CSV table of C-alpha atoms and ligand atoms in Angstrom, one decimal:
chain,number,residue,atom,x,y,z
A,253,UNK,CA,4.6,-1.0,-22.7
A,254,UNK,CA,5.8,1.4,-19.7
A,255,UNK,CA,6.8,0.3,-16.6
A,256,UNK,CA,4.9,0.8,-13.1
A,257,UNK,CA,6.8,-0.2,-10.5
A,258,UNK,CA,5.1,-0.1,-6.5
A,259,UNK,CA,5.7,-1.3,-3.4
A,260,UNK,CA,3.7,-1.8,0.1
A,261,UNK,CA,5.5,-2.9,3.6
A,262,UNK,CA,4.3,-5.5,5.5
A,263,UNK,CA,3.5,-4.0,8.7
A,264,UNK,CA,-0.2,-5.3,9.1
A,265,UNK,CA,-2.8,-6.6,7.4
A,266,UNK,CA,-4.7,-4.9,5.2
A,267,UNK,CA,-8.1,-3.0,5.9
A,268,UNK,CA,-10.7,-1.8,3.3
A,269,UNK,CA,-9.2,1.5,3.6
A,270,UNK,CA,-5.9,0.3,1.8
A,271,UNK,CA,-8.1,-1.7,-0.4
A,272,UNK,CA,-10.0,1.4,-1.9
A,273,UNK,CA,-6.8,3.6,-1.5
A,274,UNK,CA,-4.4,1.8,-3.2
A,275,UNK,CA,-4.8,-2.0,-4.5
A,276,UNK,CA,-8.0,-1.2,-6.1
A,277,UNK,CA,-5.9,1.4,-8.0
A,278,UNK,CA,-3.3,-1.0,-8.8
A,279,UNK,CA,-5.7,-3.7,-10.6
A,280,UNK,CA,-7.1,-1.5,-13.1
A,281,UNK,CA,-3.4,0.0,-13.9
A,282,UNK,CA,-2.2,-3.8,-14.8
A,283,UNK,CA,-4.4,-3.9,-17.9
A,284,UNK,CA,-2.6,-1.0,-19.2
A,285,UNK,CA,0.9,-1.4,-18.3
A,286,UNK,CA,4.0,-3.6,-17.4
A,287,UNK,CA,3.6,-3.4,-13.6
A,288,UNK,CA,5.9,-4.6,-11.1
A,289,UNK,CA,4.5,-5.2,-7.8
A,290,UNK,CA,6.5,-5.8,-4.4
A,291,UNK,CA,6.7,-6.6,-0.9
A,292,UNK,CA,8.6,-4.0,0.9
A,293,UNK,CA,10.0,-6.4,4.2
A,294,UNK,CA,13.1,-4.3,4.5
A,295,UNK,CA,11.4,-1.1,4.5
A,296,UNK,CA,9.1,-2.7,7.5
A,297,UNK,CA,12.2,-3.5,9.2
A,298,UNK,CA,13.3,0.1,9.4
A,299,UNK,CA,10.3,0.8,12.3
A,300,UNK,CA,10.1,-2.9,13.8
A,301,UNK,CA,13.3,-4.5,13.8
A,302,UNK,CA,12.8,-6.4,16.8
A,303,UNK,CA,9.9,-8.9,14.9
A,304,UNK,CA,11.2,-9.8,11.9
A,305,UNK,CA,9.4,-13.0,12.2
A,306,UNK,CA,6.3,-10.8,12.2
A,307,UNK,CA,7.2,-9.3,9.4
A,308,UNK,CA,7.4,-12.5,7.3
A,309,UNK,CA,3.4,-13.6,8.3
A,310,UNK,CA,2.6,-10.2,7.0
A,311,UNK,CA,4.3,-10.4,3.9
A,312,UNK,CA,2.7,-13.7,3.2
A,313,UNK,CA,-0.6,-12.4,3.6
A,314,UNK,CA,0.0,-8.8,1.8
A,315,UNK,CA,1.1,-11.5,-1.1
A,316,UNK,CA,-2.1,-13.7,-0.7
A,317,UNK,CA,-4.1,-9.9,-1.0
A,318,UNK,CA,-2.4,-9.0,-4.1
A,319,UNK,CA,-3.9,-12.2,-5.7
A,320,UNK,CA,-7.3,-12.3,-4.0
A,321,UNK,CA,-8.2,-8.5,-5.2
A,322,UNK,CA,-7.3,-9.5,-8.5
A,323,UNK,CA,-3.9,-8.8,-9.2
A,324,UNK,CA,-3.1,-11.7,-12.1
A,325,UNK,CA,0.4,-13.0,-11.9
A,326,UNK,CA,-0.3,-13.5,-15.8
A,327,UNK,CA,-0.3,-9.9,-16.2
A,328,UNK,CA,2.1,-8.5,-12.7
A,329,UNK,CA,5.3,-9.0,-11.7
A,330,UNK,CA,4.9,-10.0,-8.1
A,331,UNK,CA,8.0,-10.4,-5.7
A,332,UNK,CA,9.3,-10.0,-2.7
A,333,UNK,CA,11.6,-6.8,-2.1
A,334,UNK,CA,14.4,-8.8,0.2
A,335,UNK,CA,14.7,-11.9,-2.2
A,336,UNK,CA,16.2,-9.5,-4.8
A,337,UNK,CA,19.5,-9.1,-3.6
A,338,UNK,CA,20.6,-6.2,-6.1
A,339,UNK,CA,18.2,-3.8,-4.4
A,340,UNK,CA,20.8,-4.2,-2.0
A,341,UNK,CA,23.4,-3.6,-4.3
A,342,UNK,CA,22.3,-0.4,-6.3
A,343,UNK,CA,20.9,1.4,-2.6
A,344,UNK,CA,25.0,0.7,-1.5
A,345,UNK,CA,25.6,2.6,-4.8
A,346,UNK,CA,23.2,5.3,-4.8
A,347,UNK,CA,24.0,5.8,-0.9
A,348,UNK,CA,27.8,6.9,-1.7
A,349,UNK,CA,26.2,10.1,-3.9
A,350,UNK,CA,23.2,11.1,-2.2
A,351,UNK,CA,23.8,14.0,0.5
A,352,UNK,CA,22.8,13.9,3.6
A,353,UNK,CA,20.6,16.8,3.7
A,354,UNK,CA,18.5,15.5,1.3
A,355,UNK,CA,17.6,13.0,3.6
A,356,UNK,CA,16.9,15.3,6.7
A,357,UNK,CA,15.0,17.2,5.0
A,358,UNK,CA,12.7,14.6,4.1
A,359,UNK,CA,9.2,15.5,6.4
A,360,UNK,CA,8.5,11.9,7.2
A,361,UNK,CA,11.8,11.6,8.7
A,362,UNK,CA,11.7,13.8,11.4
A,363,UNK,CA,7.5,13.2,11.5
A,364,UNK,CA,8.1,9.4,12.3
A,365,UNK,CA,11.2,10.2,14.8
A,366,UNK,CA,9.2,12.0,16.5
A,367,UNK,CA,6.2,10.3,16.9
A,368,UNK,CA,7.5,6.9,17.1
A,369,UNK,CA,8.8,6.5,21.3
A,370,UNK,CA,8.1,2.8,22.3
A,371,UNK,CA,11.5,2.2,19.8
A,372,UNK,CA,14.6,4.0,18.8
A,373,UNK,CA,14.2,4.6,15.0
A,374,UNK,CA,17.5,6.5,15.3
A,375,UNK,CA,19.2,4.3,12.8
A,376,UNK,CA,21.1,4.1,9.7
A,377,UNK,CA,18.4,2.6,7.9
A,378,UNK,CA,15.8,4.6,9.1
A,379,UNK,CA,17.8,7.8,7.6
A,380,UNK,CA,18.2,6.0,4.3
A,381,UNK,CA,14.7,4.9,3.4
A,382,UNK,CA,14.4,7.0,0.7
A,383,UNK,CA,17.6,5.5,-0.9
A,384,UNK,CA,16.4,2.4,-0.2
A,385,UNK,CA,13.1,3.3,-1.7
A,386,UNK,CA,15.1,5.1,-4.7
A,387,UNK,CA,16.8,2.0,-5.4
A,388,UNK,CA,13.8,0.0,-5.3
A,389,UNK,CA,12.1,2.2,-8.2
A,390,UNK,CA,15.2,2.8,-10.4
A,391,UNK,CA,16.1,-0.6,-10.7
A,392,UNK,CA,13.1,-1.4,-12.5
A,393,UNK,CA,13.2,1.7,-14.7
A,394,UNK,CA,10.1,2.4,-14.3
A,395,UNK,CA,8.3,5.3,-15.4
A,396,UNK,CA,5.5,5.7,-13.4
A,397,UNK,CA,5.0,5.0,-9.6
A,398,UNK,CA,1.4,4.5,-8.1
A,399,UNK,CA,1.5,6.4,-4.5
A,400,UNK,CA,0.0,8.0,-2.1
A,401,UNK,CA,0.2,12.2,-1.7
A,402,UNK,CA,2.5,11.0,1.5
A,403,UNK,CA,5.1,9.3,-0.4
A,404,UNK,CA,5.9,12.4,-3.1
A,405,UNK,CA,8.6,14.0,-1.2
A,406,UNK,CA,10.3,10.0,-1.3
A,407,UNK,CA,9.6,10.3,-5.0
A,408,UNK,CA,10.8,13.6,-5.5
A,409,UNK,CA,14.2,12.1,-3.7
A,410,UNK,CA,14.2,9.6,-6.3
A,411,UNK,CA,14.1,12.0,-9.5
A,412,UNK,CA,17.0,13.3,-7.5
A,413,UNK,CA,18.8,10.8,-7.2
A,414,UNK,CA,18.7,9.7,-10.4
A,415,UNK,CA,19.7,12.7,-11.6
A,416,UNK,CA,22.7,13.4,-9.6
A,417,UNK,CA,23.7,9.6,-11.0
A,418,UNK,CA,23.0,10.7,-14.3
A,419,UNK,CA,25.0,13.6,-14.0
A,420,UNK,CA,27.8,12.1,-12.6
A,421,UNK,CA,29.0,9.2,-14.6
A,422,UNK,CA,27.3,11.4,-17.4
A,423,UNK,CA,25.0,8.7,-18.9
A,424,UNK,CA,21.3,8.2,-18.8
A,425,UNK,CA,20.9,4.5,-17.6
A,426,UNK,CA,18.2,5.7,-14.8
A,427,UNK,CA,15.2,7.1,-15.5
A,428,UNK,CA,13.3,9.6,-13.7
A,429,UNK,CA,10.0,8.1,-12.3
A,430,UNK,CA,7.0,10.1,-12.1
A,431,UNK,CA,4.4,9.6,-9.1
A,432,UNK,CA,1.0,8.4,-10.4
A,433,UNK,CA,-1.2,10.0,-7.4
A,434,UNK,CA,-4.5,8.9,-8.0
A,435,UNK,CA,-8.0,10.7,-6.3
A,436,UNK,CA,-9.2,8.3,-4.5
A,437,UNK,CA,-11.7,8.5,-1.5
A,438,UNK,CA,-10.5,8.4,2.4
A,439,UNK,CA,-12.3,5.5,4.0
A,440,UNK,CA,-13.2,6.8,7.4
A,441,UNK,CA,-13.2,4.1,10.2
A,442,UNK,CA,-15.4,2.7,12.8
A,443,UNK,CA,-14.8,5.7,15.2
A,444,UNK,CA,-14.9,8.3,12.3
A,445,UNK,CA,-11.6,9.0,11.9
A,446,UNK,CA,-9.8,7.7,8.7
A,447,UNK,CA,-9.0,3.9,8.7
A,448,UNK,CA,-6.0,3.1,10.1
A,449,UNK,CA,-4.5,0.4,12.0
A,450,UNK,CA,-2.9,2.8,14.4
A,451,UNK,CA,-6.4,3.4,15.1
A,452,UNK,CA,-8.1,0.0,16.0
A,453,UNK,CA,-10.8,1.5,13.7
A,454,UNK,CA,-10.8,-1.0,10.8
A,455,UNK,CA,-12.5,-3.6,9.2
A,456,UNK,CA,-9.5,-6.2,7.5
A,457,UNK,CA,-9.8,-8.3,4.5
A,458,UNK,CA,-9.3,-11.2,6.6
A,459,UNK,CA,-11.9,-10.5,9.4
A,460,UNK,CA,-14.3,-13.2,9.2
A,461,UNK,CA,-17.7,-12.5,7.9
A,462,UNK,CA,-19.1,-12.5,11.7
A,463,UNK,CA,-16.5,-9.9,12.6
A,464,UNK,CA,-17.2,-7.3,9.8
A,465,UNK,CA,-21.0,-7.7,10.8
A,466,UNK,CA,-20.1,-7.1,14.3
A,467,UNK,CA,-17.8,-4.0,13.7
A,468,UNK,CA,-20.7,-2.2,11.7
A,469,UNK,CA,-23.3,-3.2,14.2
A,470,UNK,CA,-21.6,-1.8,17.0
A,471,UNK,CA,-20.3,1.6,14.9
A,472,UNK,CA,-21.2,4.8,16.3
A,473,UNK,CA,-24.2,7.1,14.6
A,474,UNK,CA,-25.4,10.2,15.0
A,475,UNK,CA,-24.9,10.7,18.7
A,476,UNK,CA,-27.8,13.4,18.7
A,477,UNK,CA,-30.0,10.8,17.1
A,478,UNK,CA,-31.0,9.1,20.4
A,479,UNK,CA,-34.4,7.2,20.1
A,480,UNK,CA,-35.5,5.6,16.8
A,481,UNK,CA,-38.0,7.8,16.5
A,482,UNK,CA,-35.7,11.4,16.6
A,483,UNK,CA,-34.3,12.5,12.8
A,484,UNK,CA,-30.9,12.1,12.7
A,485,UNK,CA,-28.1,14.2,10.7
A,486,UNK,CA,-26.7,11.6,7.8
A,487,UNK,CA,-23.6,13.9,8.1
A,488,UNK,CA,-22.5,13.2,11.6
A,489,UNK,CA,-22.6,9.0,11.2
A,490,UNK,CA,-19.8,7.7,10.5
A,491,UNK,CA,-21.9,4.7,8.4
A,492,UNK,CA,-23.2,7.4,6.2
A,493,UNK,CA,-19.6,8.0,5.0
A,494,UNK,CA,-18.8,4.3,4.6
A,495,UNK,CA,-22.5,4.3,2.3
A,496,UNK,CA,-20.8,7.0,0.4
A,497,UNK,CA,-17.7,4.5,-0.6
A,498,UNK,CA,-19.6,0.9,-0.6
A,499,UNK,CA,-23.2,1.5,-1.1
A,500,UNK,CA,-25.0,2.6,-4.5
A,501,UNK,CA,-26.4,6.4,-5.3
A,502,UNK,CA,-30.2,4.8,-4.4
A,503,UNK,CA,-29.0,3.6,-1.7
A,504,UNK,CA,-27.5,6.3,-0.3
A,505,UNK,CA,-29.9,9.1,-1.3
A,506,UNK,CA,-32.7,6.3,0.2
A,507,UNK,CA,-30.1,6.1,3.6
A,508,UNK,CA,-30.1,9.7,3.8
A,509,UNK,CA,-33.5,10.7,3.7
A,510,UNK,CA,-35.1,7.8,5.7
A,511,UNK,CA,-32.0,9.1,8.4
A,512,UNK,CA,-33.3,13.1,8.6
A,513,UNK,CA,-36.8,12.2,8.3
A,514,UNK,CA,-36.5,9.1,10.9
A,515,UNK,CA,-38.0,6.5,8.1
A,516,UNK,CA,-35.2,4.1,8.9
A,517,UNK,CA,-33.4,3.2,12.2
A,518,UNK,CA,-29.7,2.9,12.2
A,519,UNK,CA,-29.8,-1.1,12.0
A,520,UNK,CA,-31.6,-0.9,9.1
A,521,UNK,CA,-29.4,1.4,7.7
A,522,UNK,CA,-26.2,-0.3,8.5
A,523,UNK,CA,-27.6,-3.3,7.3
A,524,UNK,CA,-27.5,-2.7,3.9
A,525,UNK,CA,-24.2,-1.4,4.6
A,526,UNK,CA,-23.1,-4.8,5.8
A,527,UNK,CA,-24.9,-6.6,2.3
A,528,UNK,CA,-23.0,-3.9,0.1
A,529,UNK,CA,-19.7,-4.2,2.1
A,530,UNK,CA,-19.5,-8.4,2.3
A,531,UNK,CA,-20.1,-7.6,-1.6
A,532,UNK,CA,-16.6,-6.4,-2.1
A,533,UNK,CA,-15.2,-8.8,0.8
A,534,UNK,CA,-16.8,-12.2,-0.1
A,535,UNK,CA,-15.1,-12.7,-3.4
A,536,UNK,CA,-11.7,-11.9,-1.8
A,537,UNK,CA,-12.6,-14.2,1.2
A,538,UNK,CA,-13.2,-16.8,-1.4
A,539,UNK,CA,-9.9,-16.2,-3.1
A,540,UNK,CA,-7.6,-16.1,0.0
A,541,UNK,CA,-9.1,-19.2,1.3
A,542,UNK,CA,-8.6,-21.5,-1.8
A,543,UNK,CA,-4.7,-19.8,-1.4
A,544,UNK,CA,-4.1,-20.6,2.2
A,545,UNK,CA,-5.6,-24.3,1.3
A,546,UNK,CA,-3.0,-24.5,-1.7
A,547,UNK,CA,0.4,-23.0,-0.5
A,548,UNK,CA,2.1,-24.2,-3.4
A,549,UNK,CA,0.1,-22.0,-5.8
A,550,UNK,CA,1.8,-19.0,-3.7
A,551,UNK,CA,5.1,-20.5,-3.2
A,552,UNK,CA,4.9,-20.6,-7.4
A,553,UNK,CA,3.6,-17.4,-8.2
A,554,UNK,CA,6.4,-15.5,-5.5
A,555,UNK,CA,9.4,-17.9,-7.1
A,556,UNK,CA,8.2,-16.9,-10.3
A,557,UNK,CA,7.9,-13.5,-10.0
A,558,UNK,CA,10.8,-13.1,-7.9
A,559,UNK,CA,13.1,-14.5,-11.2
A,560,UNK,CA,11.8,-12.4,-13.1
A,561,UNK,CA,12.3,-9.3,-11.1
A,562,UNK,CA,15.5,-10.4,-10.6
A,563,UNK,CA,16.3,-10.7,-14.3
A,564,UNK,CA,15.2,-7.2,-15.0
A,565,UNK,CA,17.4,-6.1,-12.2
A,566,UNK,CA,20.0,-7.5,-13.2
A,567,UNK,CA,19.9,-5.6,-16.7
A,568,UNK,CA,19.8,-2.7,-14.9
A,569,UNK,CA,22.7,-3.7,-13.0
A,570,UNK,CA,25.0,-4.1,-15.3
A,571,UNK,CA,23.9,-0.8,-17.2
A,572,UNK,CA,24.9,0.6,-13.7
A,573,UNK,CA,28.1,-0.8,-13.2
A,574,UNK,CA,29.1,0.5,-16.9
A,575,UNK,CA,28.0,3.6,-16.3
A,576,UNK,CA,30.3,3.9,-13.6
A,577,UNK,CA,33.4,1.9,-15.0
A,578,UNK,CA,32.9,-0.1,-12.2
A,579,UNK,CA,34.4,-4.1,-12.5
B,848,LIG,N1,7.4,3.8,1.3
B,848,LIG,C1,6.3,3.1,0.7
B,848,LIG,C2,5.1,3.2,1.7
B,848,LIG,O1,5.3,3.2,2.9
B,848,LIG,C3,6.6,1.6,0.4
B,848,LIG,C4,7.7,1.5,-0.7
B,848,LIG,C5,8.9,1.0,-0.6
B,848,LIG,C6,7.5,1.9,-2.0
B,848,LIG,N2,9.5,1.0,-1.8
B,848,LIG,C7,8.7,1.6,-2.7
B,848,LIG,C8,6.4,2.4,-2.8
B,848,LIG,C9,8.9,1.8,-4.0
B,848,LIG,C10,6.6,2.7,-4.1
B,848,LIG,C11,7.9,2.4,-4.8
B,848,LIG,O2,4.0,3.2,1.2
């Protein structure tokens, strides 16, 4: 079986708009191959080094997601990025024969640095990411890497990299990964815009019940559509879009129509957005709360999967270290 290998930082929880972007993607991928699954803490220290502490309660709960959307640790690898030491150890490696350039060049670099004020991201692990990121991937061999369309020009890095390695000690212990971008539908938010924490404009899988309800309730509509009785324009309401995502092709043909022709106010219609939404949520509520009332079932499933991570790494390792003549 081929290997996919993908990681997500801790640095939030997670809103339905990661949910139906990526996890959702990851589930049905674990049926068909060896997948390896990780918590990227040192990549979330490279924009928010002063809250490491922080950093740890998210990766407890991005752990405690992975297993309440459906991610079987029978089936997944799932660990935690920083207890794998040899991470470390191959980005030192593949940090001595990457050029600089390659990482200036990178557009998130110099997106980020810009955009981020309230902390200096000058750093040397802020410019080495990508390495970071390479060494993540390559150390699992993996062959296929689940991603957003953002995190190509990391991947492309990556082939790179493990080219130049190749090249070098002339040997072909690293395998070129290839990105597995997948079409998946932008969630928009409350206000419209896509989901996004930097937003305030999302609904998380750990809101309570009460607070999803609330969120859709108080969504904006069709600002033209001011009295119940004026027809509204489907296309302008935010809701409409979250239908398109959560609610079936009845339903939103039904939505749409009752909207234009004023059959059905905008409570009505958000309504049955709230059933078809607290569909997805409620068996993930379920999930997370029997975890957080057993600890030890997580504390298990991370040790496990962390040893085995490890034990793959370190096959890898020592191909590396051979490659190079290294002692
Ligand atoms: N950079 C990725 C992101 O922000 C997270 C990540 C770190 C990752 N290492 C990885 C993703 C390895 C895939 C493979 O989404």
């Amino acid at each position: 079986m081929k290997r996919v290998l993908s990681g997500m930082q801790p640095s939030g929880y997670l809103h339905l708009g990661n949910l139906v972007g990526a996890l959702t993607n990851w589930v049905s991928l674990q049926e068909k191959y060896d997948c390896y699954y990780f918590v990227a803490d040192w990549h979330a220290l490279t924009t928010n080094y002063p809250n490491p502490s922080v950093i740890k309660e998210y990766t407890r709960d991005l752990l405690m997601n992975f297993l309440a959307v459906g991610l079987d640790p029978e089936k997944v690898t799932l660990f935690i990025q920083s207890r794998i030491l040899e991470h470390a150890e191959l980005h030192i490696l593949l940090s001595m024969i990457t050029p600089l350039g390659w990482l200036e060049r990178v557009p998130t670099y110099k997106e980020k640095k810009e955009e981020i004020k309230e902390l200096d991201i000058g750093s040397y692990g802020f410019l080495g990411y990508p390495v970071l990121q390479s060494a993540d991937i390559l150390i699992y061999r993996a062959s296929y890497v689940p991603v957003g369309i953002d995190q190509v020009p990391h991947l492309e890095i990556t082939r790179e990299i493990a080219r130049r390695f190749n090249f070098l000690y002339k040997t072909d212990v690293l395998i070129e990964p290839e990105p597995l971008l997948t079409q998946f539908p932008k969630v928009t938010g409350l206000d419209g815009r896509k989901m996004s924490k930097s937003y305030d404009n999302a609904i998380y899988l750990n809101d309570p019940p009460e607070v999803v309800e609330k969120k859709i309730l108080t969504m904006v509509t069709d600002t033209q559509r001011k009295r119940r009785t004026d027809p509204g324009d489907p296309e302008k309401s935010p809701v409409y879009q979250l239908h398109r995502i959560f609610s079936t092709e009845e339903e939103l043909e039904e939505v749409a129509r009752g909207c234009r022709t004023a059959g059905i106010g905008c409570i009505d219609c958000k309504r049955i957005l709230i059933k078809n939404v607290f569909k997805v949520l409620e068996p993930i509520w379920e999930k997370r709360k029997e975890l957080s009332d057993n600890p030890s079932i997580m504390d298990e499933i991370i040790e496990t999967g962390n040893e085995k991570a490890r034990k793959a790494a370190r096959e890898t390792m020592e191909l590396v270290r051979d490659a190079m003549g290294m002692y």
